[in-house]
Amino acid sequence: MWKPGTLFATMRCCTHPLLRRLLGLSPQCTSGQLSQRKGPVLGPKWLSLRRSCSARPGLMTATDVANYWHKVFETNGIPEARESSEYIVSFVLGAKTFQSLDSRSLHTPLTAVQQEQIQQLSNKRLERMPVQYVLGEWDFQDLTLKMRPPVFIPRPETEDLVSLVVEEESRKCEKNSGLCFPVPVPHPVILEIGCGSGAIALSLLSKLPQSRVIAMDKEKAAVNLTRENAHRLQLQDRIHILHHDVSYSSAKQLLLWGPVDFIVSNPPYVFHEDMASLDAEIFRYEDLDALDGGDDGMRVIKTILTLAPSLLKDSGSVLLEVDPRHPNMVENWLQAHPNLLLVLRAIHKDFCGKPRFLHIQNQSR
């Protein structure tokens, strides 16, 4: 089955490196090219279909309506026109994807209420609202999370960051079980910096049933959304959610829960000069502070690494998602700060083959 986000992710492999972090949108759809039209542009054929759709609501099927809105989106320069229309139609019909609809669902005439719902959602997409916000939810790993602007939308490649944490925890458990005298291993404590919708934190709680997570974000909207998603998934008892910015004064408050096994983060890492390349969807709806990493894209990364030795347990790990230009920059920065006693242990590539994830280990104790 086509998983939500896979096509967006695949297209990112062929675009500007910045856009791999974003939505896989067309490079032509920039903020300087926003449509000033008050309504969608349609050719005579599609105007006729629209009138037909309105006049005969009981005769239009899911396939008809998906094709209609695909053409509307395409004519109006909406990125991922086909996928956008199919996601909206399938959502109204109670399915995750258009491909998962059976033949009966595809060819049964839609009700007037269903067509009205589809039109309302499609009008939002015509305003360049990302599909995730249009639907109000999106899948990440095996979880369905609520989404709303301006909280940062989790991208498909970030699922690999979750997998790396899970793999590292499994490796530690296997190493311990192989000892002649295995020692009791406490449940892992994970700190996520910049929790957004809670995608990473809640996925880790789901994948690691014995874990506890501290999730922090400087934006109140993000903290509220993480809390809402935690309650919906019944994971609220294992997560502490803090409305707090990461800074050099953060360590004392975070250590109230003791040293952590992992620090995980998908921090703002876009180079400031690249912010001008963001697409209309990003400028209009998402929190730009969740993207802007400063002049070298490492403003928040440096803060995390500076704090890490005081927060991590012995041999604890920092796992970060970064720009493909960052691995060498981070390694050089760590070598220039030997007092931190942090070692870049591994660099992992994303599904596009780009160096995207860093595993940094604490050697300070």
Short mmCIF file of C-alpha atoms in Angstrom, two decimals:
data_model
loop_
_atom_site.label_atom_id
_atom_site.label_comp_id
_atom_site.label_asym_id
_atom_site.label_seq_id
_atom_site.Cartn_x
_atom_site.Cartn_y
_atom_site.Cartn_z
CA MET A 1 0.00 0.00 0.00
CA TRP A 2 1.18 3.49 -0.80
CA LYS A 3 2.08 5.04 2.51
CA PRO A 4 1.28 8.76 3.02
CA GLY A 5 4.35 10.83 2.38
CA THR A 6 6.34 8.36 0.27
CA LEU A 7 5.78 10.19 -3.01
CA PHE A 8 6.54 13.54 -1.41
CA ALA A 9 9.74 12.00 -0.04
CA THR A 10 10.78 10.48 -3.36
CA MET A 11 10.39 13.75 -5.21
CA ARG A 12 12.58 15.53 -2.66
CA CYS A 13 15.52 13.46 -3.86
CA CYS A 14 15.46 15.38 -7.13
CA THR A 15 15.08 18.93 -5.82
CA HIS A 16 17.11 21.60 -4.06
CA PRO A 17 18.63 20.08 -0.89
CA LEU A 18 16.56 22.41 1.25
CA LEU A 19 13.34 20.99 -0.10
CA ARG A 20 14.22 17.48 1.07
CA ARG A 21 13.50 18.87 4.52
CA LEU A 22 10.24 20.34 3.43
CA LEU A 23 7.33 18.89 1.47
CA GLY A 24 8.80 17.82 -1.83
CA LEU A 25 7.11 20.75 -3.50
CA SER A 26 7.73 22.00 -7.02
CA PRO A 27 10.76 24.33 -7.14
CA GLN A 28 8.70 26.71 -9.27
CA CYS A 29 6.22 27.29 -6.45
CA THR A 30 8.03 29.92 -4.45
CA SER A 31 6.72 32.69 -2.24
CA GLY A 32 7.22 35.23 -5.00
CA GLN A 33 4.85 33.36 -7.30
CA LEU A 34 1.69 33.24 -5.20
CA SER A 35 -1.50 33.46 -7.19
CA GLN A 36 -3.50 36.64 -6.68
CA ARG A 37 -6.64 35.05 -8.14
CA LYS A 38 -9.78 34.96 -6.00
CA GLY A 39 -10.94 31.65 -7.48
CA PRO A 40 -9.57 28.65 -9.34
CA VAL A 41 -8.75 28.91 -13.05
CA LEU A 42 -10.65 26.37 -15.16
CA GLY A 43 -10.87 25.61 -18.86
CA PRO A 44 -14.26 25.20 -20.61
CA LYS A 45 -14.22 21.40 -20.20
CA TRP A 46 -13.66 21.60 -16.47
CA LEU A 47 -16.13 24.44 -16.00
CA SER A 48 -18.69 22.18 -17.64
CA LEU A 49 -17.75 19.33 -15.30
CA ARG A 50 -18.02 21.64 -12.30
CA ARG A 51 -21.52 22.70 -13.33
CA SER A 52 -22.38 19.07 -13.88
CA CYS A 53 -20.96 18.20 -10.48
CA SER A 54 -23.16 20.84 -8.85
CA ALA A 55 -26.25 20.00 -10.88
CA ARG A 56 -26.08 16.23 -10.45
CA PRO A 57 -24.47 15.61 -7.04
CA GLY A 58 -25.85 12.09 -6.84
CA LEU A 59 -24.14 11.00 -10.06
CA MET A 60 -20.53 11.97 -9.31
CA THR A 61 -18.26 9.18 -8.07
CA ALA A 62 -15.05 9.39 -6.04
CA THR A 63 -13.04 8.87 -9.21
CA ASP A 64 -14.93 11.67 -11.00
CA VAL A 65 -14.41 14.13 -8.17
CA ALA A 66 -10.75 13.19 -7.67
CA ASN A 67 -10.12 13.76 -11.38
CA TYR A 68 -11.98 17.07 -11.28
CA TRP A 69 -10.01 18.48 -8.36
CA HIS A 70 -6.76 17.10 -9.75
CA LYS A 71 -7.33 19.22 -12.85
CA VAL A 72 -8.34 22.26 -10.79
CA PHE A 73 -5.18 21.99 -8.68
CA GLU A 74 -3.00 21.38 -11.72
CA THR A 75 -4.47 24.33 -13.62
CA ASN A 76 -3.87 26.59 -10.62
CA GLY A 77 -0.25 25.49 -10.11
CA ILE A 78 -0.84 23.57 -6.88
CA PRO A 79 2.06 21.17 -6.23
CA GLU A 80 1.29 17.44 -6.05
CA ALA A 81 -2.07 18.08 -7.72
CA ARG A 82 -3.04 14.44 -8.19
CA GLU A 83 -1.93 13.35 -4.73
CA SER A 84 -3.64 16.33 -3.09
CA SER A 85 -7.00 15.55 -4.69
CA GLU A 86 -6.77 11.85 -3.90
CA TYR A 87 -5.84 12.40 -0.26
CA ILE A 88 -8.77 14.77 0.21
CA VAL A 89 -11.31 12.47 -1.45
CA SER A 90 -10.09 9.38 0.39
CA PHE A 91 -10.12 11.28 3.71
CA VAL A 92 -13.77 12.25 3.27
CA LEU A 93 -14.55 8.61 2.45
CA GLY A 94 -12.80 7.44 5.63
CA ALA A 95 -9.71 5.93 4.00
CA LYS A 96 -6.00 6.70 4.37
CA THR A 97 -5.20 6.62 0.66
CA PHE A 98 -7.06 6.59 -2.64
CA GLN A 99 -5.37 3.30 -3.50
CA SER A 100 -6.91 1.64 -0.45
CA LEU A 101 -10.48 2.36 -1.61
CA ASP A 102 -12.28 -0.67 -3.01
CA SER A 103 -14.10 -0.70 -6.32
CA ARG A 104 -17.48 -0.10 -4.70
CA SER A 105 -16.22 3.02 -2.89
CA LEU A 106 -14.63 4.36 -6.06
CA HIS A 107 -17.75 3.99 -8.21
CA THR A 108 -20.62 4.63 -5.81
CA PRO A 109 -22.08 8.11 -6.35
CA LEU A 110 -21.07 10.57 -3.65
CA THR A 111 -23.66 12.32 -1.55
CA ALA A 112 -24.13 16.07 -1.69
CA VAL A 113 -22.67 16.29 1.83
CA GLN A 114 -19.54 14.40 0.79
CA GLN A 115 -19.07 16.61 -2.26
CA GLU A 116 -19.46 19.71 -0.09
CA GLN A 117 -16.85 18.41 2.36
CA ILE A 118 -14.45 17.71 -0.48
CA GLN A 119 -15.00 21.18 -1.92
CA GLN A 120 -14.35 22.87 1.43
CA LEU A 121 -11.10 20.97 1.94
CA SER A 122 -10.01 21.50 -1.66
CA ASN A 123 -10.57 25.24 -1.35
CA LYS A 124 -8.08 25.24 1.52
CA ARG A 125 -5.55 23.43 -0.69
CA LEU A 126 -6.13 26.08 -3.37
CA GLU A 127 -4.94 28.59 -0.77
CA ARG A 128 -1.66 26.61 -0.66
CA MET A 129 -2.40 25.08 2.73
CA PRO A 130 -0.33 21.87 3.07
CA VAL A 131 -2.38 18.68 2.77
CA GLN A 132 -1.44 17.72 6.34
CA TYR A 133 -3.13 20.85 7.68
CA VAL A 134 -6.05 20.51 5.26
CA LEU A 135 -6.84 17.04 6.61
CA GLY A 136 -5.97 17.98 10.18
CA GLU A 137 -4.02 14.76 10.66
CA TRP A 138 -1.12 12.79 9.20
CA ASP A 139 0.56 9.43 9.68
CA PHE A 140 4.05 9.14 11.14
CA GLN A 141 5.49 5.69 11.76
CA ASP A 142 2.42 3.73 12.84
CA LEU A 143 0.68 6.66 14.52
CA THR A 144 -1.99 9.03 13.26
CA LEU A 145 -1.27 12.47 14.67
CA LYS A 146 -3.36 15.61 14.75
CA MET A 147 -1.86 18.46 12.71
CA ARG A 148 -2.57 22.17 12.70
CA PRO A 149 -0.67 25.30 11.72
CA PRO A 150 1.81 26.64 12.57
CA VAL A 151 3.25 23.51 14.24
CA PHE A 152 5.98 21.96 12.10
CA ILE A 153 4.80 19.05 9.93
CA PRO A 154 6.86 15.86 10.43
CA ARG A 155 8.60 14.74 7.24
CA PRO A 156 8.95 11.12 6.11
CA GLU A 157 12.75 11.04 6.47
CA THR A 158 12.43 11.82 10.17
CA GLU A 159 10.96 8.34 10.64
CA ASP A 160 14.52 7.08 10.12
CA LEU A 161 15.66 9.14 13.12
CA VAL A 162 13.17 7.26 15.30
CA SER A 163 14.40 3.94 13.90
CA LEU A 164 18.00 4.80 14.73
CA VAL A 165 17.13 5.45 18.39
CA VAL A 166 15.24 2.16 18.58
CA GLU A 167 18.14 0.29 16.97
CA GLU A 168 20.67 1.81 19.34
CA GLU A 169 18.58 0.90 22.38
CA SER A 170 18.23 -2.67 21.06
CA ARG A 171 21.99 -2.86 20.53
CA LYS A 172 22.61 -1.79 24.13
CA CYS A 173 20.18 -4.42 25.44
CA GLU A 174 21.79 -7.16 23.34
CA LYS A 175 25.25 -6.18 24.53
CA ASN A 176 24.14 -6.34 28.14
CA SER A 177 22.41 -9.72 27.72
CA GLY A 178 25.60 -11.14 26.27
CA LEU A 179 27.57 -10.44 29.45
CA CYS A 180 28.47 -13.29 31.79
CA PHE A 181 26.67 -11.45 34.58
CA PRO A 182 24.01 -9.25 33.00
CA VAL A 183 23.14 -6.22 35.09
CA PRO A 184 19.64 -4.77 35.41
CA VAL A 185 19.17 -2.09 32.78
CA PRO A 186 16.92 0.83 33.80
CA HIS A 187 14.20 1.89 31.44
CA PRO A 188 15.61 4.33 28.90
CA VAL A 189 14.98 8.02 29.46
CA ILE A 190 14.83 10.06 26.26
CA LEU A 191 14.94 13.83 25.87
CA GLU A 192 13.49 15.30 22.68
CA ILE A 193 14.40 18.90 21.96
CA GLY A 194 11.85 20.62 19.72
CA CYS A 195 8.89 18.23 19.94
CA GLY A 196 6.54 19.96 17.47
CA SER A 197 3.51 17.69 17.04
CA GLY A 198 5.07 15.01 19.23
CA ALA A 199 5.82 12.74 16.26
CA ILE A 200 9.28 11.63 17.41
CA ALA A 201 8.55 11.47 21.14
CA LEU A 202 5.30 9.54 20.80
CA SER A 203 6.71 7.16 18.20
CA LEU A 204 9.56 6.31 20.57
CA LEU A 205 7.14 5.70 23.43
CA SER A 206 5.19 3.38 21.14
CA LYS A 207 8.28 1.53 19.87
CA LEU A 208 10.00 1.31 23.27
CA PRO A 209 7.24 0.37 25.75
CA GLN A 210 9.55 0.66 28.79
CA SER A 211 10.83 4.12 27.91
CA ARG A 212 10.03 7.52 29.36
CA VAL A 213 10.31 10.75 27.38
CA ILE A 214 10.89 14.38 28.24
CA ALA A 215 9.66 16.50 25.33
CA MET A 216 10.31 20.23 25.15
CA ASP A 217 9.50 23.01 22.74
CA LYS A 218 9.70 26.78 22.96
CA GLU A 219 6.38 27.23 21.14
CA LYS A 220 3.19 26.93 23.18
CA ALA A 221 1.24 25.72 20.13
CA ALA A 222 3.66 22.81 19.74
CA VAL A 223 3.51 21.90 23.42
CA ASN A 224 -0.29 21.91 23.30
CA LEU A 225 -0.40 19.75 20.18
CA THR A 226 2.09 17.23 21.60
CA ARG A 227 -0.01 17.03 24.75
CA GLU A 228 -3.20 16.53 22.73
CA ASN A 229 -1.62 13.77 20.63
CA ALA A 230 -0.23 12.07 23.74
CA HIS A 231 -3.69 11.94 25.29
CA ARG A 232 -5.30 10.69 22.09
CA LEU A 233 -2.76 7.86 21.94
CA GLN A 234 -3.02 7.21 25.70
CA LEU A 235 0.71 7.80 26.19
CA GLN A 236 0.40 10.80 28.52
CA ASP A 237 1.55 8.88 31.62
CA ARG A 238 5.04 8.28 30.21
CA ILE A 239 5.86 11.72 28.86
CA HIS A 240 6.78 15.03 30.50
CA ILE A 241 6.05 17.93 28.16
CA LEU A 242 7.82 21.21 28.85
CA HIS A 243 7.19 24.66 27.41
CA HIS A 244 10.83 25.68 27.42
CA ASP A 245 13.48 26.88 24.97
CA VAL A 246 16.75 25.00 24.74
CA SER A 247 19.45 27.23 26.20
CA TYR A 248 22.51 27.07 28.43
CA SER A 249 20.23 27.58 31.43
CA SER A 250 18.08 24.58 30.50
CA ALA A 251 20.25 21.88 32.04
CA LYS A 252 19.29 22.43 35.66
CA GLN A 253 15.56 22.16 34.97
CA LEU A 254 15.95 19.14 32.68
CA LEU A 255 18.05 17.27 35.24
CA LEU A 256 15.08 17.18 37.59
CA TRP A 257 14.35 13.90 35.82
CA GLY A 258 17.96 12.74 36.06
CA PRO A 259 20.54 12.02 33.34
CA VAL A 260 19.10 10.75 30.07
CA ASP A 261 20.08 7.87 27.81
CA PHE A 262 19.31 9.69 24.57
CA ILE A 263 18.96 13.24 23.33
CA VAL A 264 17.09 13.21 20.04
CA SER A 265 16.24 16.20 17.90
CA ASN A 266 15.21 17.34 14.46
CA PRO A 267 16.36 20.90 15.17
CA PRO A 268 16.12 23.98 12.96
CA TYR A 269 18.98 23.34 10.54
CA VAL A 270 18.21 25.32 7.38
CA PHE A 271 20.97 27.81 6.51
CA HIS A 272 19.54 31.28 6.95
CA GLU A 273 20.41 32.27 3.38
CA ASP A 274 18.28 29.37 2.13
CA MET A 275 15.17 30.52 3.95
CA ALA A 276 14.29 32.71 0.97
CA SER A 277 13.87 29.53 -1.11
CA LEU A 278 11.00 28.22 0.97
CA ASP A 279 7.76 27.47 -0.80
CA ALA A 280 4.46 29.27 -0.41
CA GLU A 281 3.05 26.49 1.79
CA ILE A 282 5.86 27.03 4.28
CA PHE A 283 5.76 30.83 4.32
CA ARG A 284 2.01 30.97 4.77
CA TYR A 285 1.44 28.27 7.34
CA GLU A 286 4.46 26.74 9.10
CA ASP A 287 6.58 28.12 11.92
CA LEU A 288 9.72 29.43 10.24
CA ASP A 289 11.61 29.36 13.55
CA ALA A 290 11.37 25.57 13.39
CA LEU A 291 13.47 25.72 10.21
CA ASP A 292 15.92 28.61 10.50
CA GLY A 293 19.22 27.34 11.92
CA GLY A 294 21.12 30.61 11.59
CA ASP A 295 23.94 31.52 9.25
CA ASP A 296 25.52 28.06 9.27
CA GLY A 297 22.38 26.11 10.13
CA MET A 298 24.01 25.06 13.41
CA ARG A 299 22.71 27.59 15.91
CA VAL A 300 20.53 25.12 17.81
CA ILE A 301 22.78 22.14 17.04
CA LYS A 302 25.67 23.83 18.84
CA THR A 303 23.51 24.56 21.87
CA ILE A 304 22.35 20.93 22.07
CA LEU A 305 25.89 19.62 21.85
CA THR A 306 27.14 22.07 24.46
CA LEU A 307 24.45 20.93 26.89
CA ALA A 308 24.74 17.23 26.08
CA PRO A 309 27.61 16.23 28.44
CA SER A 310 25.75 17.58 31.47
CA LEU A 311 22.50 15.81 30.51
CA LEU A 312 23.63 12.41 29.24
CA LYS A 313 24.42 9.23 31.12
CA ASP A 314 27.78 7.57 30.59
CA SER A 315 27.96 6.52 26.93
CA GLY A 316 24.62 8.20 26.30
CA SER A 317 23.91 9.30 22.75
CA VAL A 318 22.79 12.34 20.81
CA LEU A 319 20.95 11.55 17.58
CA LEU A 320 20.29 14.48 15.26
CA GLU A 321 18.73 15.08 11.88
CA VAL A 322 20.81 17.64 9.97
CA ASP A 323 21.45 19.16 6.57
CA PRO A 324 23.67 16.99 4.31
CA ARG A 325 26.34 19.71 4.56
CA HIS A 326 26.50 19.43 8.34
CA PRO A 327 28.30 16.14 9.16
CA ASN A 328 31.76 17.49 8.34
CA MET A 329 30.95 20.82 9.98
CA VAL A 330 29.78 19.10 13.17
CA GLU A 331 32.83 16.84 13.27
CA ASN A 332 35.16 19.83 12.91
CA TRP A 333 33.23 21.72 15.59
CA LEU A 334 33.52 18.81 18.03
CA GLN A 335 37.25 18.57 17.38
CA ALA A 336 37.52 22.28 18.15
CA HIS A 337 35.70 21.68 21.48
CA PRO A 338 37.50 18.66 22.98
CA ASN A 339 36.41 19.65 26.48
CA LEU A 340 32.91 18.40 25.66
CA LEU A 341 34.25 14.85 25.28
CA LEU A 342 31.72 14.09 22.55
CA VAL A 343 32.61 11.75 19.70
CA LEU A 344 30.90 11.53 16.32
CA ARG A 345 30.28 7.80 16.23
CA ALA A 346 28.30 7.39 12.98
CA ILE A 347 26.77 9.22 10.04
CA HIS A 348 23.65 7.67 8.52
CA LYS A 349 22.14 8.38 5.12
CA ASP A 350 18.49 9.06 4.34
CA PHE A 351 16.47 7.20 1.68
CA CYS A 352 17.89 9.58 -0.94
CA GLY A 353 21.46 8.54 -0.07
CA LYS A 354 22.29 11.89 1.55
CA PRO A 355 24.14 12.09 4.91
CA ARG A 356 21.30 13.16 7.17
CA PHE A 357 21.59 11.67 10.66
CA LEU A 358 24.36 11.96 13.24
CA HIS A 359 25.05 9.64 16.15
CA ILE A 360 27.23 11.41 18.73
CA GLN A 361 28.30 9.66 21.92
CA ASN A 362 29.16 10.99 25.34
CA GLN A 363 32.60 10.03 26.69
CA SER A 364 32.69 12.41 29.64
CA ARG A 365 32.12 9.95 32.49
#
